[in-house]
Short mmCIF file of N, CA and C in Angstrom, two decimals:
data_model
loop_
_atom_site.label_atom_id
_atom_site.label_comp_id
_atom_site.label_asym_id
_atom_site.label_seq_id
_atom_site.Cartn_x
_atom_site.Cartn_y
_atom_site.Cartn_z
N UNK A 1178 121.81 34.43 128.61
CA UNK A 1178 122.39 35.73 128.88
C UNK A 1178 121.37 36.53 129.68
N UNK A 1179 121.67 37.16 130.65
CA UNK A 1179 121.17 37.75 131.88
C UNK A 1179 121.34 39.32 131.43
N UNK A 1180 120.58 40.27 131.72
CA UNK A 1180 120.91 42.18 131.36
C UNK A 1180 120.40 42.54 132.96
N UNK A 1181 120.86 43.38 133.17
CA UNK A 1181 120.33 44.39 134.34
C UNK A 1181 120.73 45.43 134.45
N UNK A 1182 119.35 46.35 134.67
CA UNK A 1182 120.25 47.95 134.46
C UNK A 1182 119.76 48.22 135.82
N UNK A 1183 120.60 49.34 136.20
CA UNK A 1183 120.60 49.98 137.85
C UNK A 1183 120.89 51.50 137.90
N UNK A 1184 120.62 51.91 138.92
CA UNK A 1184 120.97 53.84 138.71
C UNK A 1184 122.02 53.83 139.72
N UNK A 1185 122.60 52.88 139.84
CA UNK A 1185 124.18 52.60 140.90
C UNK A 1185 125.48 53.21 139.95
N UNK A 1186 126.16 54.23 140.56
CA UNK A 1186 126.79 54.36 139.84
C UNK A 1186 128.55 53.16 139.23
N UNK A 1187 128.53 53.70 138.32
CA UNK A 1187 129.67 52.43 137.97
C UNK A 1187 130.48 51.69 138.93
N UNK A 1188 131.09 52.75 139.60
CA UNK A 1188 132.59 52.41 141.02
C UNK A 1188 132.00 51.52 141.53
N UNK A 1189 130.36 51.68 142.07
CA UNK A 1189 129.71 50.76 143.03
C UNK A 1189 129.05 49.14 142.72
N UNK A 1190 129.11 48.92 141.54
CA UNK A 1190 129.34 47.93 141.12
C UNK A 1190 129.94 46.88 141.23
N UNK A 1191 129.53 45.67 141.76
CA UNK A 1191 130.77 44.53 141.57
C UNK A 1191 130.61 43.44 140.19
N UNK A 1192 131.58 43.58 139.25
CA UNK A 1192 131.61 42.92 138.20
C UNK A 1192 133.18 42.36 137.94
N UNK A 1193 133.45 41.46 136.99
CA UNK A 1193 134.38 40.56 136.93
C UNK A 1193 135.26 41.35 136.00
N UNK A 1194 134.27 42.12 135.41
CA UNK A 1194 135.17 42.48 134.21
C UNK A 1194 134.31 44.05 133.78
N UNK A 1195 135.50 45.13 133.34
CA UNK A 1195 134.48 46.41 133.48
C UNK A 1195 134.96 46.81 132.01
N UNK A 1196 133.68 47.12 130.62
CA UNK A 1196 134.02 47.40 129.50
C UNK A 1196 133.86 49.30 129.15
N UNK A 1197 134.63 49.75 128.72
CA UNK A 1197 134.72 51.21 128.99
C UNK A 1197 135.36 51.45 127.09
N UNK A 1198 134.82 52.48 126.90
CA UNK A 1198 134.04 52.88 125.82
C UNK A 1198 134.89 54.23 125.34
N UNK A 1199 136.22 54.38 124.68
CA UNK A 1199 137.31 55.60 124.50
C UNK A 1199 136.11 56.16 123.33
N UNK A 1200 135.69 57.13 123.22
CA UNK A 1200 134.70 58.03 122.89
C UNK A 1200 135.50 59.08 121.85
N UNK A 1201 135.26 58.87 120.72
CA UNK A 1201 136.30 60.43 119.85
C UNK A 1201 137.59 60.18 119.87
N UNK A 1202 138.34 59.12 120.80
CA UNK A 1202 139.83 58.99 121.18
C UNK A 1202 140.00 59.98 121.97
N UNK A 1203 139.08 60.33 123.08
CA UNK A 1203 139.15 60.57 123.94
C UNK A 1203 139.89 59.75 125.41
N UNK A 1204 141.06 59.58 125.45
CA UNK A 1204 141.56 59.15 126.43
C UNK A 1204 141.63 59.38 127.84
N UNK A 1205 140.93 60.61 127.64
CA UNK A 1205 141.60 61.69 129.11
C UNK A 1205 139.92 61.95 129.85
N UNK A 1206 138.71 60.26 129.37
CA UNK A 1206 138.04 60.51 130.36
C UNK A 1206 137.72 60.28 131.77
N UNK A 1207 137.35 60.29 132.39
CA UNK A 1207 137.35 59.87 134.18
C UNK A 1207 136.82 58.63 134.26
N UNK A 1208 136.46 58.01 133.22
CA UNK A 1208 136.80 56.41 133.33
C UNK A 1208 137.38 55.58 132.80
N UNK A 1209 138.64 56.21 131.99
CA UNK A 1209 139.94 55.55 131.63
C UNK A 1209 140.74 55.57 132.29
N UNK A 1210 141.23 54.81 133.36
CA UNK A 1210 142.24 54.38 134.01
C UNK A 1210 143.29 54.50 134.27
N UNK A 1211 143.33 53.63 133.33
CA UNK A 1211 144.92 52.97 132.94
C UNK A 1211 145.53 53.80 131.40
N UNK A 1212 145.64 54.92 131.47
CA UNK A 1212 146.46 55.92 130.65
C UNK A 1212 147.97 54.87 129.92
N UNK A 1213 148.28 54.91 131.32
CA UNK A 1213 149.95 54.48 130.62
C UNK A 1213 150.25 53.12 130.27
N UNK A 1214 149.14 51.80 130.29
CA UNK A 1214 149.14 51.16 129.90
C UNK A 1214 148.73 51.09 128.35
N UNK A 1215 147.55 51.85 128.19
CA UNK A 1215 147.18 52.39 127.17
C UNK A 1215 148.25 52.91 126.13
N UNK A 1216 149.12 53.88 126.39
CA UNK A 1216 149.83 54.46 125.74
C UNK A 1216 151.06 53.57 125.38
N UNK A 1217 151.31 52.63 126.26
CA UNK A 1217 152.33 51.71 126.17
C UNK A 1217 152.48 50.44 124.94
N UNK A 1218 150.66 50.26 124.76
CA UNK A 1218 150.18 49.30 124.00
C UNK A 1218 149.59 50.23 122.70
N UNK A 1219 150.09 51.29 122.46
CA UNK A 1219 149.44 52.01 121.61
C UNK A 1219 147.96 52.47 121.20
N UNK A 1220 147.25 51.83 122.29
CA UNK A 1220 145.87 52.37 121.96
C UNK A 1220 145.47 53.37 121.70
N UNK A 1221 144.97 53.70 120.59
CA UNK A 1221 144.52 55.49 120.32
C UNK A 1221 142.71 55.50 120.26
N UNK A 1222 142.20 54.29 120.32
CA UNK A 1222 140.75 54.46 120.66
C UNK A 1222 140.24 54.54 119.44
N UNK A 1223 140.68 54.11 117.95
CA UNK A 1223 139.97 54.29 117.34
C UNK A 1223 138.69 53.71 116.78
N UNK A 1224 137.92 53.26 116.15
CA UNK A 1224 136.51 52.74 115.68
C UNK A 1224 137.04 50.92 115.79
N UNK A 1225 136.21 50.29 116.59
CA UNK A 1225 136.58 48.76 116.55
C UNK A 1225 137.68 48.50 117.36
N UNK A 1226 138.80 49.64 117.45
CA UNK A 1226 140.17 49.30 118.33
C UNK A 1226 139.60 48.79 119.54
N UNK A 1227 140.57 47.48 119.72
CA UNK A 1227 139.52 46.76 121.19
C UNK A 1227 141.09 46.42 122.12
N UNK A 1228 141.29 46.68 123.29
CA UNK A 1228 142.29 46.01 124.11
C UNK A 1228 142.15 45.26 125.61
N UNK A 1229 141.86 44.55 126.10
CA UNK A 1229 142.12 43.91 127.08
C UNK A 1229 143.17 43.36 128.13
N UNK A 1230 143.07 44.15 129.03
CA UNK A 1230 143.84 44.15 130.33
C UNK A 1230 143.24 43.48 131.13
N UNK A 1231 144.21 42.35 130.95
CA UNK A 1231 143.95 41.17 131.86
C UNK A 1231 144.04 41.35 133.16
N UNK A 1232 145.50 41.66 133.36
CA UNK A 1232 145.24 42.27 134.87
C UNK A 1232 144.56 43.30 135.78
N UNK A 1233 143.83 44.31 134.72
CA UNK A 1233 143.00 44.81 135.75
C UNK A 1233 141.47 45.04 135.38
N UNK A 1234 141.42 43.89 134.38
CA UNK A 1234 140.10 43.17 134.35
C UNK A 1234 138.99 44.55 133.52
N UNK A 1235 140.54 44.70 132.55
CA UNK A 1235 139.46 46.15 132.13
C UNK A 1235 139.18 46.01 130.72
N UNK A 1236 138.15 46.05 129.68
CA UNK A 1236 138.72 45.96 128.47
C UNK A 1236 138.37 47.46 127.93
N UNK A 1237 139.14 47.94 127.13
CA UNK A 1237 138.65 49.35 126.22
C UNK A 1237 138.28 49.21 125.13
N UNK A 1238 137.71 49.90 124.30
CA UNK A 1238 137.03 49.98 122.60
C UNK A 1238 136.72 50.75 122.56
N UNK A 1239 137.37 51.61 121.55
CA UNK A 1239 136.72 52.91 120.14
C UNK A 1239 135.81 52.65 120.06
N UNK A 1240 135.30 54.04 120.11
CA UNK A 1240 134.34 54.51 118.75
C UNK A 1240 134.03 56.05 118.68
N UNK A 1241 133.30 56.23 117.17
CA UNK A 1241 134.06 57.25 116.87
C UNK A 1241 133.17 58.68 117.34
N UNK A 1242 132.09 58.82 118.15
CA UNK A 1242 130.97 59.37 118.30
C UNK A 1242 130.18 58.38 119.22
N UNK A 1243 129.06 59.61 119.68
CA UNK A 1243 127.63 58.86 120.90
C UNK A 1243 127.09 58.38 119.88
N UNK A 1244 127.19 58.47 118.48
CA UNK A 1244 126.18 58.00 117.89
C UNK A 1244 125.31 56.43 117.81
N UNK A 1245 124.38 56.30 118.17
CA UNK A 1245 123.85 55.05 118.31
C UNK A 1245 124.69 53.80 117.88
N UNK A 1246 124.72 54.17 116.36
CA UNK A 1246 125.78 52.93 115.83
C UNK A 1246 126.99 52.95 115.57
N UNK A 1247 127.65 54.16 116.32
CA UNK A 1247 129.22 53.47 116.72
C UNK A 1247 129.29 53.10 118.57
N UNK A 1248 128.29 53.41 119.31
CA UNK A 1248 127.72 52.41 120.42
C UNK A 1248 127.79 51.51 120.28
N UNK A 1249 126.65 50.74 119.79
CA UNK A 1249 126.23 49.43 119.38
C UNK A 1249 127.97 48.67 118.84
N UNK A 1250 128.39 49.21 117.99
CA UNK A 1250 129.41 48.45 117.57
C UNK A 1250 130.59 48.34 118.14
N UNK A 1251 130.84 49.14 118.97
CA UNK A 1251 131.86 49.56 120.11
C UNK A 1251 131.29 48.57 121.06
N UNK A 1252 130.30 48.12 121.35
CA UNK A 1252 130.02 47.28 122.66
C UNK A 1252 129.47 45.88 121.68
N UNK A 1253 129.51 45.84 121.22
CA UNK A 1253 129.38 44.09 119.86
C UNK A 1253 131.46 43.84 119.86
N UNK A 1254 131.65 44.54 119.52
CA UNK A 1254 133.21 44.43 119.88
C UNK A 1254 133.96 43.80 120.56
N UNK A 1255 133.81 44.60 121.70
CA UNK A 1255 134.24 44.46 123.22
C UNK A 1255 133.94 43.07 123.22
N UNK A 1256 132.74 42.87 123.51
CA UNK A 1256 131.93 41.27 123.73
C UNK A 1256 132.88 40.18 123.24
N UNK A 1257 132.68 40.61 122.02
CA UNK A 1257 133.23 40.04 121.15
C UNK A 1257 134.69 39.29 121.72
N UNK A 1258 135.49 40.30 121.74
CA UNK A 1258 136.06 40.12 122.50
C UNK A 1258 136.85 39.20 123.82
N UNK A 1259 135.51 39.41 124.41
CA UNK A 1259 135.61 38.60 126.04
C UNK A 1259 134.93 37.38 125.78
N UNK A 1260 134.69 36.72 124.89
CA UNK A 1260 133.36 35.79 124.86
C UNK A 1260 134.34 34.72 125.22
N UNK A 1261 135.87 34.32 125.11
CA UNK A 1261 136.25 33.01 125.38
C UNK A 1261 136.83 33.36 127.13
N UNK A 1262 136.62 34.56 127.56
CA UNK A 1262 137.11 34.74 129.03
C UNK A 1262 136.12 33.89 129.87
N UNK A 1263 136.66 33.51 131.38
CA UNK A 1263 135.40 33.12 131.93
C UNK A 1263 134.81 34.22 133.02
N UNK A 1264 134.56 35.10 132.65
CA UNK A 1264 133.64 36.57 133.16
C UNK A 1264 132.06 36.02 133.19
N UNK A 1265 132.04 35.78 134.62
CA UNK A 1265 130.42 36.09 134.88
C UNK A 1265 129.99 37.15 134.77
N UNK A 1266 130.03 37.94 135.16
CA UNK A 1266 129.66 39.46 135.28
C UNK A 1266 130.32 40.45 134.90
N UNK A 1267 130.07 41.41 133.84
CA UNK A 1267 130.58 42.50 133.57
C UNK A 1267 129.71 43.98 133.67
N UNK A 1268 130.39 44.74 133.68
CA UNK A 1268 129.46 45.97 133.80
C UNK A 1268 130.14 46.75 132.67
N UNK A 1269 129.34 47.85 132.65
CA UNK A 1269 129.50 48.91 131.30
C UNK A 1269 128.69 50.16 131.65
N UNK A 1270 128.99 51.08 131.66
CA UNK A 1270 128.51 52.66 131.47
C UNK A 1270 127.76 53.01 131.13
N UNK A 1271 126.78 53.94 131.52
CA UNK A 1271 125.62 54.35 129.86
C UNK A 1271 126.59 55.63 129.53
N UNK A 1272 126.70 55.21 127.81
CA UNK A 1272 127.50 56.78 127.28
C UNK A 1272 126.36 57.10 126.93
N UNK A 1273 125.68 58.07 127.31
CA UNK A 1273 124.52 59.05 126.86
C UNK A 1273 124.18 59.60 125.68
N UNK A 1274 125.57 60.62 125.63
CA UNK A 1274 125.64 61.60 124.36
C UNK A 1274 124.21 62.70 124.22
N UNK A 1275 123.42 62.42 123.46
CA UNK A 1275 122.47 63.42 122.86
C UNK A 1275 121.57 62.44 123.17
N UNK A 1276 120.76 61.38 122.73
CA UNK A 1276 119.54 60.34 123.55
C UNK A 1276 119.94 59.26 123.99
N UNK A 1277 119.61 59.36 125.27
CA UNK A 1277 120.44 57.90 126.27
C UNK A 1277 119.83 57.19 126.11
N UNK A 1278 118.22 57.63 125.46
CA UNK A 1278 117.52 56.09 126.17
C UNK A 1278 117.91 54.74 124.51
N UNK A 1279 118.18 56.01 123.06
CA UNK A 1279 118.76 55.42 122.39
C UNK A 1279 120.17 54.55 122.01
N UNK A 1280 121.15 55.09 122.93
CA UNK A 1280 122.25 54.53 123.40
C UNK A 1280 121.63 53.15 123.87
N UNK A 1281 121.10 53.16 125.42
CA UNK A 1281 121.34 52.29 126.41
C UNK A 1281 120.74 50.70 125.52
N UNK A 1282 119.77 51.26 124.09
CA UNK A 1282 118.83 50.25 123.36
C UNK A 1282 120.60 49.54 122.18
N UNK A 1283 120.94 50.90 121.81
CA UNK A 1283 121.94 50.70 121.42
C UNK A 1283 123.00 49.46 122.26
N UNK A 1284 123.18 50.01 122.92
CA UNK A 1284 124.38 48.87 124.16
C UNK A 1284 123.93 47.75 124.16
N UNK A 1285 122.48 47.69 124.80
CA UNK A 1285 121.67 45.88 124.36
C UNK A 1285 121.47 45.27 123.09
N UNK A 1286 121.83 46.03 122.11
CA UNK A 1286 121.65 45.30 120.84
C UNK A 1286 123.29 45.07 120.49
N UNK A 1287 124.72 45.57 121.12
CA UNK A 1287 125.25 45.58 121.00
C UNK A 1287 126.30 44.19 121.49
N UNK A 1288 125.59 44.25 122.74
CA UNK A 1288 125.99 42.73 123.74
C UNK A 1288 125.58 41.08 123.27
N UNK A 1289 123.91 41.51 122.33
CA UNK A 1289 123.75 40.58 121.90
C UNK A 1289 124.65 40.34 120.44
N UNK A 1290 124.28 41.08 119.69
CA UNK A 1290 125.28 40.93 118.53
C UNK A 1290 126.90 40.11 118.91
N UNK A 1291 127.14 40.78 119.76
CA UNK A 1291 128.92 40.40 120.43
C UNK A 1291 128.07 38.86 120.84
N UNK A 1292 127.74 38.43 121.33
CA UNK A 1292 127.61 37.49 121.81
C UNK A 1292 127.21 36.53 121.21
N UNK A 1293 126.37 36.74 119.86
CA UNK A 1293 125.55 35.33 119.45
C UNK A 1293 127.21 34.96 118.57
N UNK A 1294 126.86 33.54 118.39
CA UNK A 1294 127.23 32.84 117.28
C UNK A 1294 126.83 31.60 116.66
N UNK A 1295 126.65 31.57 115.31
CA UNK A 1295 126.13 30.78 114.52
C UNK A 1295 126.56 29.19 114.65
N UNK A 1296 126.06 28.34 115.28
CA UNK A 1296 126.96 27.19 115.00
C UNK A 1296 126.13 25.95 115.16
N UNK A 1297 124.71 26.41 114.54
CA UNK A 1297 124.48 25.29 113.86
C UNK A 1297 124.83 24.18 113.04
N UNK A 1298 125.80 24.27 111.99
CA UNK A 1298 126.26 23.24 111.44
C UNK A 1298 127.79 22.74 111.68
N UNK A 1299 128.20 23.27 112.62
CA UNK A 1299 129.22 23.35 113.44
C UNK A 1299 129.42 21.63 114.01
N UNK A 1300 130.11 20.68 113.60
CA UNK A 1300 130.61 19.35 114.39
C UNK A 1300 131.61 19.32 115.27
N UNK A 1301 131.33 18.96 116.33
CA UNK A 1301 132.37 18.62 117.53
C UNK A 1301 133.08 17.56 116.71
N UNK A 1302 134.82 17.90 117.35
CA UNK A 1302 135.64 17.54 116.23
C UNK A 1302 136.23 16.35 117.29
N UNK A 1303 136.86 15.53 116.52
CA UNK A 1303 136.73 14.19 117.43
C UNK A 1303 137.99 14.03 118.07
N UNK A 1304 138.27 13.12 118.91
CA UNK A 1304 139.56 13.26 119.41
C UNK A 1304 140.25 12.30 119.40
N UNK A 1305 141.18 12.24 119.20
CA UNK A 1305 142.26 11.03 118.47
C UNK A 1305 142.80 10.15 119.98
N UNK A 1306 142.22 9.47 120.65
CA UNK A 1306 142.32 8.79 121.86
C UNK A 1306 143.29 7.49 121.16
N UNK A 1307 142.72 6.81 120.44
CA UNK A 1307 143.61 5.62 120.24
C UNK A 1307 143.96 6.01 118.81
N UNK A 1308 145.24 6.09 118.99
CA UNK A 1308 146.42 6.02 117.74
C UNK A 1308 146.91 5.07 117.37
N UNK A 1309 147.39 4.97 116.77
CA UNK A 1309 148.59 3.71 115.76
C UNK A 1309 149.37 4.59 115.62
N UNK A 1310 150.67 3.65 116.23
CA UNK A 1310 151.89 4.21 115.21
C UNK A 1310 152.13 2.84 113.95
N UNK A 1311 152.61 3.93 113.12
CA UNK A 1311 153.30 3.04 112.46
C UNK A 1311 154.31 2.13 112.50
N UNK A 1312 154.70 0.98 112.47
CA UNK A 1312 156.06 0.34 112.39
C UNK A 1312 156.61 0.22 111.00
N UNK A 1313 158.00 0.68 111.00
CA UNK A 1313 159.00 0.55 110.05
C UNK A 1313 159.57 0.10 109.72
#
């Protein structure tokens, strides 16, 4: 997993996939979009609420405050989320709030969380190439 931060603003970005962050259930911010898709699919933005728009490569997620750890878990989410998409590149926002530089630590602990998974004892499951049927 690759991170890079930039002082480019979002628009200018090229990413595969753009994760955006409904804040309070705040819908009506200038980087929510897609309103009436939203409203169509019932999204109200709340804590964990996660939706993905395939077609315009957008995903959204609640949470309920800037606060560090509904950040973090709002973007562990999302991830979460996208992890079986095949998205090289995504981008994401800094939500600031009251300390950005605690957010932005927030967001990276958030991507990793979304992202790891345990599967150490995990066996590749085998595949049934030669069968028998039965005869009757």
């Amino acid at each position: 997993m690759k991170f890079e931060t930039t002082l480019q603003n979002l628009k200018d970005i090229e990413a595969d996939c753009e994760i955006i962050i409904a804040v309070a259930k705040n819908l009506n911010h200038k980087w929510i979009k897609d309103q009436d898709d939203l409203k169509n699919l019932d999204f109200k933005g709340e804590s964990e609420e996660v939706i993905h728009l395939s077609h315009t490569q957008r995903v959204y997620v609640g949470s309920d405050s800037f606060c560090s750890d509904d950040i973090r878990l709002a973007t562990a989410t999302a991830i979460k989320s996208i992890k079986k998409a095949k998205y090289k590149s995504v981008k994401i926002g800094i939500y600031s709030g009251e300390n950005p530089a605690q957010n932005i630590k927030a967001m990276a602990e958030g991507i990793m969380l979304g992202s790891y998974s345990f599967d150490r004892y995990k066996t590749e499951k085998q595949k049934f190439k030669n069968r028998r049927r039965l005869k009757r």
